[in-house]
Amino acid sequence: MNAVDDLRAEHEGILRMLGIMRVMAERIGHGRKIPAGHVESVIDFLRLFADQCHHGKEEDIFFPELERAGIPHEGGPIGVMLYEHTLGREHIRAMVEASARLGDIGGEGYQDLRAAMLDYSGLLTRHIAKENEVLFPLAEKVLSPGAIEALHERFEQLERERIGSGVHEAFHRLLDELAAEYRA
């Protein structure tokens, strides 16, 4: 597996979680509570896997390598991706704040959680499409196969340092458990 394949594979897991979140938001919209533990698990996944691990690989390793290969930061796809990562973090913060105020299903906590989940899901779905359809093919044109392969080793090291060994696999088990509950 090379670095671009690694990022694409991680996108599949993130998209799966976004589907779970949409089902959760739909249930909230129909007046059904979501167990607090499920909300915490979603937020942990987004913070650790999607942001610290996946976005960390992009921001700290992949994007700088693309810049060195001539892809501009400003006015180009890298700047857009970084801006959207920032927006995503704001939506995660909104989910954290709303989850601290969960109570009655008709209350503001659940409604704010629902809105933040839908906003994040929409943003990341579009974001992933841009990376998969525009940025990754561009990277495969400007980076040599050897360079892409070497980035994969750096990705593995970042993952070990940021989230630890076995956590990636644990998040995939979490996705399976939540998908069974939320049919995503």
PDB file of C-alpha atoms in Angstrom:
ATOM      1  CA  MET A   1       0.000   0.000   0.000  1.00  0.00           C
ATOM      2  CA  ASN A   2       1.279   3.471  -0.783  1.00  0.00           C
ATOM      3  CA  ALA A   3       0.484   6.790   0.890  1.00  0.00           C
ATOM      4  CA  VAL A   4      -2.325   7.793  -1.478  1.00  0.00           C
ATOM      5  CA  ASP A   5      -3.955   4.371  -1.153  1.00  0.00           C
ATOM      6  CA  ASP A   6      -3.656   4.703   2.637  1.00  0.00           C
ATOM      7  CA  LEU A   7      -5.453   8.058   2.619  1.00  0.00           C
ATOM      8  CA  ARG A   8      -8.169   6.711   0.305  1.00  0.00           C
ATOM      9  CA  ALA A   9      -8.703   3.704   2.599  1.00  0.00           C
ATOM     10  CA  GLU A  10      -9.005   5.996   5.604  1.00  0.00           C
ATOM     11  CA  HIS A  11     -11.565   8.035   3.683  1.00  0.00           C
ATOM     12  CA  GLU A  12     -13.712   4.903   3.426  1.00  0.00           C
ATOM     13  CA  GLY A  13     -13.752   4.563   7.215  1.00  0.00           C
ATOM     14  CA  ILE A  14     -14.510   8.245   7.681  1.00  0.00           C
ATOM     15  CA  LEU A  15     -17.334   8.090   5.123  1.00  0.00           C
ATOM     16  CA  ARG A  16     -18.745   5.126   6.992  1.00  0.00           C
ATOM     17  CA  MET A  17     -18.774   7.146  10.225  1.00  0.00           C
ATOM     18  CA  LEU A  18     -20.428  10.054   8.406  1.00  0.00           C
ATOM     19  CA  GLY A  19     -23.222   7.695   7.348  1.00  0.00           C
ATOM     20  CA  ILE A  20     -23.630   6.585  10.963  1.00  0.00           C
ATOM     21  CA  MET A  21     -23.807  10.217  12.047  1.00  0.00           C
ATOM     22  CA  ARG A  22     -26.514  10.961   9.479  1.00  0.00           C
ATOM     23  CA  VAL A  23     -28.607   8.094  10.844  1.00  0.00           C
ATOM     24  CA  MET A  24     -28.066   9.396  14.389  1.00  0.00           C
ATOM     25  CA  ALA A  25     -29.121  12.883  13.275  1.00  0.00           C
ATOM     26  CA  GLU A  26     -32.199  11.448  11.583  1.00  0.00           C
ATOM     27  CA  ARG A  27     -33.177   9.630  14.774  1.00  0.00           C
ATOM     28  CA  ILE A  28     -32.728  12.814  16.788  1.00  0.00           C
ATOM     29  CA  GLY A  29     -34.909  14.595  14.240  1.00  0.00           C
ATOM     30  CA  HIS A  30     -37.592  11.963  14.874  1.00  0.00           C
ATOM     31  CA  GLY A  31     -37.445  12.537  18.630  1.00  0.00           C
ATOM     32  CA  ARG A  32     -35.230   9.601  19.585  1.00  0.00           C
ATOM     33  CA  LYS A  33     -32.367   9.897  22.038  1.00  0.00           C
ATOM     34  CA  ILE A  34     -28.893   8.658  21.189  1.00  0.00           C
ATOM     35  CA  PRO A  35     -26.946   6.984  24.006  1.00  0.00           C
ATOM     36  CA  ALA A  36     -24.304   9.336  25.369  1.00  0.00           C
ATOM     37  CA  GLY A  37     -21.685   6.610  24.966  1.00  0.00           C
ATOM     38  CA  HIS A  38     -22.381   6.434  21.241  1.00  0.00           C
ATOM     39  CA  VAL A  39     -22.040  10.202  20.925  1.00  0.00           C
ATOM     40  CA  GLU A  40     -18.736  10.069  22.852  1.00  0.00           C
ATOM     41  CA  SER A  41     -17.477   7.269  20.602  1.00  0.00           C
ATOM     42  CA  VAL A  42     -18.295   9.257  17.465  1.00  0.00           C
ATOM     43  CA  ILE A  43     -16.524  12.326  18.832  1.00  0.00           C
ATOM     44  CA  ASP A  44     -13.476  10.242  19.844  1.00  0.00           C
ATOM     45  CA  PHE A  45     -13.324   8.777  16.335  1.00  0.00           C
ATOM     46  CA  LEU A  46     -13.548  12.217  14.748  1.00  0.00           C
ATOM     47  CA  ARG A  47     -10.950  13.765  17.052  1.00  0.00           C
ATOM     48  CA  LEU A  48      -8.423  10.942  17.057  1.00  0.00           C
ATOM     49  CA  PHE A  49      -8.840   9.064  13.792  1.00  0.00           C
ATOM     50  CA  ALA A  50     -10.200  11.663  11.364  1.00  0.00           C
ATOM     51  CA  ASP A  51      -8.404  14.725  12.715  1.00  0.00           C
ATOM     52  CA  GLN A  52      -5.234  13.812  14.602  1.00  0.00           C
ATOM     53  CA  CYS A  53      -4.356  10.777  12.516  1.00  0.00           C
ATOM     54  CA  HIS A  54      -5.785  11.266   9.014  1.00  0.00           C
ATOM     55  CA  HIS A  55      -5.668  15.059   8.801  1.00  0.00           C
ATOM     56  CA  GLY A  56      -2.347  14.960  10.636  1.00  0.00           C
ATOM     57  CA  LYS A  57      -0.886  12.793   7.865  1.00  0.00           C
ATOM     58  CA  GLU A  58      -2.150  15.236   5.288  1.00  0.00           C
ATOM     59  CA  GLU A  59      -1.133  18.448   7.069  1.00  0.00           C
ATOM     60  CA  ASP A  60       2.235  17.396   8.455  1.00  0.00           C
ATOM     61  CA  ILE A  61       3.490  15.091   5.695  1.00  0.00           C
ATOM     62  CA  PHE A  62       1.410  14.902   2.505  1.00  0.00           C
ATOM     63  CA  PHE A  63       0.583  18.554   1.818  1.00  0.00           C
ATOM     64  CA  PRO A  64       4.150  19.793   2.479  1.00  0.00           C
ATOM     65  CA  GLU A  65       5.434  17.133   0.060  1.00  0.00           C
ATOM     66  CA  LEU A  66       2.945  18.326  -2.565  1.00  0.00           C
ATOM     67  CA  GLU A  67       4.102  21.909  -2.015  1.00  0.00           C
ATOM     68  CA  ARG A  68       7.724  20.843  -2.539  1.00  0.00           C
ATOM     69  CA  ALA A  69       6.576  19.226  -5.807  1.00  0.00           C
ATOM     70  CA  GLY A  70       5.129  22.557  -6.978  1.00  0.00           C
ATOM     71  CA  ILE A  71       1.477  22.456  -5.880  1.00  0.00           C
ATOM     72  CA  PRO A  72       0.750  25.917  -4.451  1.00  0.00           C
ATOM     73  CA  HIS A  73      -0.543  26.317  -0.913  1.00  0.00           C
ATOM     74  CA  GLU A  74      -2.332  29.607  -1.504  1.00  0.00           C
ATOM     75  CA  GLY A  75      -4.937  29.735  -4.235  1.00  0.00           C
ATOM     76  CA  GLY A  76      -4.762  26.001  -4.798  1.00  0.00           C
ATOM     77  CA  PRO A  77      -6.286  22.790  -3.515  1.00  0.00           C
ATOM     78  CA  ILE A  78      -4.023  22.560  -0.459  1.00  0.00           C
ATOM     79  CA  GLY A  79      -5.255  25.870   0.921  1.00  0.00           C
ATOM     80  CA  VAL A  80      -8.865  24.783   0.394  1.00  0.00           C
ATOM     81  CA  MET A  81      -8.268  21.446   2.145  1.00  0.00           C
ATOM     82  CA  LEU A  82      -6.599  23.138   5.135  1.00  0.00           C
ATOM     83  CA  TYR A  83      -9.454  25.631   5.438  1.00  0.00           C
ATOM     84  CA  GLU A  84     -11.966  22.778   5.416  1.00  0.00           C
ATOM     85  CA  HIS A  85      -9.974  20.933   8.102  1.00  0.00           C
ATOM     86  CA  THR A  86     -10.345  24.064  10.254  1.00  0.00           C
ATOM     87  CA  LEU A  87     -14.088  24.203   9.596  1.00  0.00           C
ATOM     88  CA  GLY A  88     -14.361  20.512  10.494  1.00  0.00           C
ATOM     89  CA  ARG A  89     -12.654  21.152  13.833  1.00  0.00           C
ATOM     90  CA  GLU A  90     -15.211  23.885  14.550  1.00  0.00           C
ATOM     91  CA  HIS A  91     -18.043  21.415  13.888  1.00  0.00           C
ATOM     92  CA  ILE A  92     -16.406  18.850  16.181  1.00  0.00           C
ATOM     93  CA  ARG A  93     -16.134  21.517  18.894  1.00  0.00           C
ATOM     94  CA  ALA A  94     -19.838  22.242  18.428  1.00  0.00           C
ATOM     95  CA  MET A  95     -20.598  18.523  18.854  1.00  0.00           C
ATOM     96  CA  VAL A  96     -18.541  18.403  22.047  1.00  0.00           C
ATOM     97  CA  GLU A  97     -20.324  21.455  23.443  1.00  0.00           C
ATOM     98  CA  ALA A  98     -23.754  20.117  22.489  1.00  0.00           C
ATOM     99  CA  SER A  99     -23.000  16.671  23.938  1.00  0.00           C
ATOM    100  CA  ALA A 100     -22.317  18.302  27.302  1.00  0.00           C
ATOM    101  CA  ARG A 101     -25.880  19.669  27.219  1.00  0.00           C
ATOM    102  CA  LEU A 102     -27.790  16.544  26.249  1.00  0.00           C
ATOM    103  CA  GLY A 103     -30.907  16.107  28.278  1.00  0.00           C
ATOM    104  CA  ASP A 104     -34.441  16.128  26.995  1.00  0.00           C
ATOM    105  CA  ILE A 105     -34.639  15.099  23.327  1.00  0.00           C
ATOM    106  CA  GLY A 106     -36.480  18.322  22.504  1.00  0.00           C
ATOM    107  CA  GLY A 107     -33.832  20.428  24.214  1.00  0.00           C
ATOM    108  CA  GLU A 108     -31.179  22.562  22.617  1.00  0.00           C
ATOM    109  CA  GLY A 109     -28.377  20.071  23.319  1.00  0.00           C
ATOM    110  CA  TYR A 110     -29.803  17.411  21.041  1.00  0.00           C
ATOM    111  CA  GLN A 111     -30.844  19.894  18.381  1.00  0.00           C
ATOM    112  CA  ASP A 112     -27.397  21.524  18.372  1.00  0.00           C
ATOM    113  CA  LEU A 113     -25.767  18.082  18.233  1.00  0.00           C
ATOM    114  CA  ARG A 114     -27.948  17.138  15.281  1.00  0.00           C
ATOM    115  CA  ALA A 115     -27.080  20.347  13.421  1.00  0.00           C
ATOM    116  CA  ALA A 116     -23.340  19.960  14.062  1.00  0.00           C
ATOM    117  CA  MET A 117     -23.416  16.313  12.945  1.00  0.00           C
ATOM    118  CA  LEU A 118     -25.189  17.203   9.717  1.00  0.00           C
ATOM    119  CA  ASP A 119     -22.911  20.180   9.063  1.00  0.00           C
ATOM    120  CA  TYR A 120     -19.774  18.098   9.654  1.00  0.00           C
ATOM    121  CA  SER A 121     -21.076  15.197   7.602  1.00  0.00           C
ATOM    122  CA  GLY A 122     -21.876  17.438   4.646  1.00  0.00           C
ATOM    123  CA  LEU A 123     -18.552  19.250   4.830  1.00  0.00           C
ATOM    124  CA  LEU A 124     -16.451  16.096   5.079  1.00  0.00           C
ATOM    125  CA  THR A 125     -18.371  14.262   2.364  1.00  0.00           C
ATOM    126  CA  ARG A 126     -17.647  17.087  -0.082  1.00  0.00           C
ATOM    127  CA  HIS A 127     -14.081  17.433   1.225  1.00  0.00           C
ATOM    128  CA  ILE A 128     -13.313  13.744   0.701  1.00  0.00           C
ATOM    129  CA  ALA A 129     -14.750  13.865  -2.817  1.00  0.00           C
ATOM    130  CA  LYS A 130     -12.420  16.763  -3.677  1.00  0.00           C
ATOM    131  CA  GLU A 131      -9.405  14.934  -2.315  1.00  0.00           C
ATOM    132  CA  ASN A 132     -10.280  11.642  -4.009  1.00  0.00           C
ATOM    133  CA  GLU A 133     -11.216  13.172  -7.354  1.00  0.00           C
ATOM    134  CA  VAL A 134      -8.833  16.143  -7.628  1.00  0.00           C
ATOM    135  CA  LEU A 135      -5.990  16.206  -5.116  1.00  0.00           C
ATOM    136  CA  PHE A 136      -4.992  12.537  -5.093  1.00  0.00           C
ATOM    137  CA  PRO A 137      -4.868  12.169  -8.896  1.00  0.00           C
ATOM    138  CA  LEU A 138      -2.812  15.379  -8.978  1.00  0.00           C
ATOM    139  CA  ALA A 139      -0.453  13.961  -6.347  1.00  0.00           C
ATOM    140  CA  GLU A 140      -0.022  10.802  -8.384  1.00  0.00           C
ATOM    141  CA  LYS A 141       1.037  12.970 -11.338  1.00  0.00           C
ATOM    142  CA  VAL A 142       3.556  15.173  -9.522  1.00  0.00           C
ATOM    143  CA  LEU A 143       5.052  12.652  -7.066  1.00  0.00           C
ATOM    144  CA  SER A 144       7.044   9.652  -8.169  1.00  0.00           C
ATOM    145  CA  PRO A 145       5.835   6.184  -7.169  1.00  0.00           C
ATOM    146  CA  GLY A 146       8.917   5.918  -4.946  1.00  0.00           C
ATOM    147  CA  ALA A 147       8.086   9.191  -3.193  1.00  0.00           C
ATOM    148  CA  ILE A 148       4.507   8.072  -2.587  1.00  0.00           C
ATOM    149  CA  GLU A 149       5.777   4.766  -1.205  1.00  0.00           C
ATOM    150  CA  ALA A 150       8.216   6.555   1.133  1.00  0.00           C
ATOM    151  CA  LEU A 151       5.411   8.764   2.466  1.00  0.00           C
ATOM    152  CA  HIS A 152       3.548   5.637   3.558  1.00  0.00           C
ATOM    153  CA  GLU A 153       6.335   4.777   6.026  1.00  0.00           C
ATOM    154  CA  ARG A 154       6.150   8.284   7.455  1.00  0.00           C
ATOM    155  CA  PHE A 155       2.359   7.927   7.745  1.00  0.00           C
ATOM    156  CA  GLU A 156       2.790   4.716   9.731  1.00  0.00           C
ATOM    157  CA  GLN A 157       5.198   6.446  12.123  1.00  0.00           C
ATOM    158  CA  LEU A 158       2.840   9.403  12.618  1.00  0.00           C
ATOM    159  CA  GLU A 159      -0.037   7.039  13.336  1.00  0.00           C
ATOM    160  CA  ARG A 160       1.988   5.152  15.977  1.00  0.00           C
ATOM    161  CA  GLU A 161       3.012   8.443  17.606  1.00  0.00           C
ATOM    162  CA  ARG A 162      -0.392  10.159  17.505  1.00  0.00           C
ATOM    163  CA  ILE A 163      -2.878   7.410  18.288  1.00  0.00           C
ATOM    164  CA  GLY A 164      -0.776   4.380  19.212  1.00  0.00           C
ATOM    165  CA  SER A 165      -0.588   0.809  18.045  1.00  0.00           C
ATOM    166  CA  GLY A 166      -3.862  -1.039  17.609  1.00  0.00           C
ATOM    167  CA  VAL A 167      -6.070   2.039  17.882  1.00  0.00           C
ATOM    168  CA  HIS A 168      -6.720   2.150  14.131  1.00  0.00           C
ATOM    169  CA  GLU A 169      -8.035  -1.412  14.307  1.00  0.00           C
ATOM    170  CA  ALA A 170     -10.117  -0.589  17.391  1.00  0.00           C
ATOM    171  CA  PHE A 171     -11.781   2.227  15.484  1.00  0.00           C
ATOM    172  CA  HIS A 172     -12.684  -0.182  12.685  1.00  0.00           C
ATOM    173  CA  ARG A 173     -14.333  -2.448  15.268  1.00  0.00           C
ATOM    174  CA  LEU A 174     -16.201   0.589  16.601  1.00  0.00           C
ATOM    175  CA  LEU A 175     -17.396   1.359  13.068  1.00  0.00           C
ATOM    176  CA  ASP A 176     -18.703  -2.201  12.751  1.00  0.00           C
ATOM    177  CA  GLU A 177     -20.532  -1.957  16.099  1.00  0.00           C
ATOM    178  CA  LEU A 178     -22.098   1.420  15.378  1.00  0.00           C
ATOM    179  CA  ALA A 179     -22.990   0.466  11.809  1.00  0.00           C
ATOM    180  CA  ALA A 180     -24.897  -2.553  13.156  1.00  0.00           C
ATOM    181  CA  GLU A 181     -26.842  -0.257  15.472  1.00  0.00           C
ATOM    182  CA  TYR A 182     -27.381   2.588  13.037  1.00  0.00           C
ATOM    183  CA  ARG A 183     -27.532   0.620   9.755  1.00  0.00           C
ATOM    184  CA  ALA A 184     -25.068   2.799   7.900  1.00  0.00           C
TER     185      ALA A 184
END
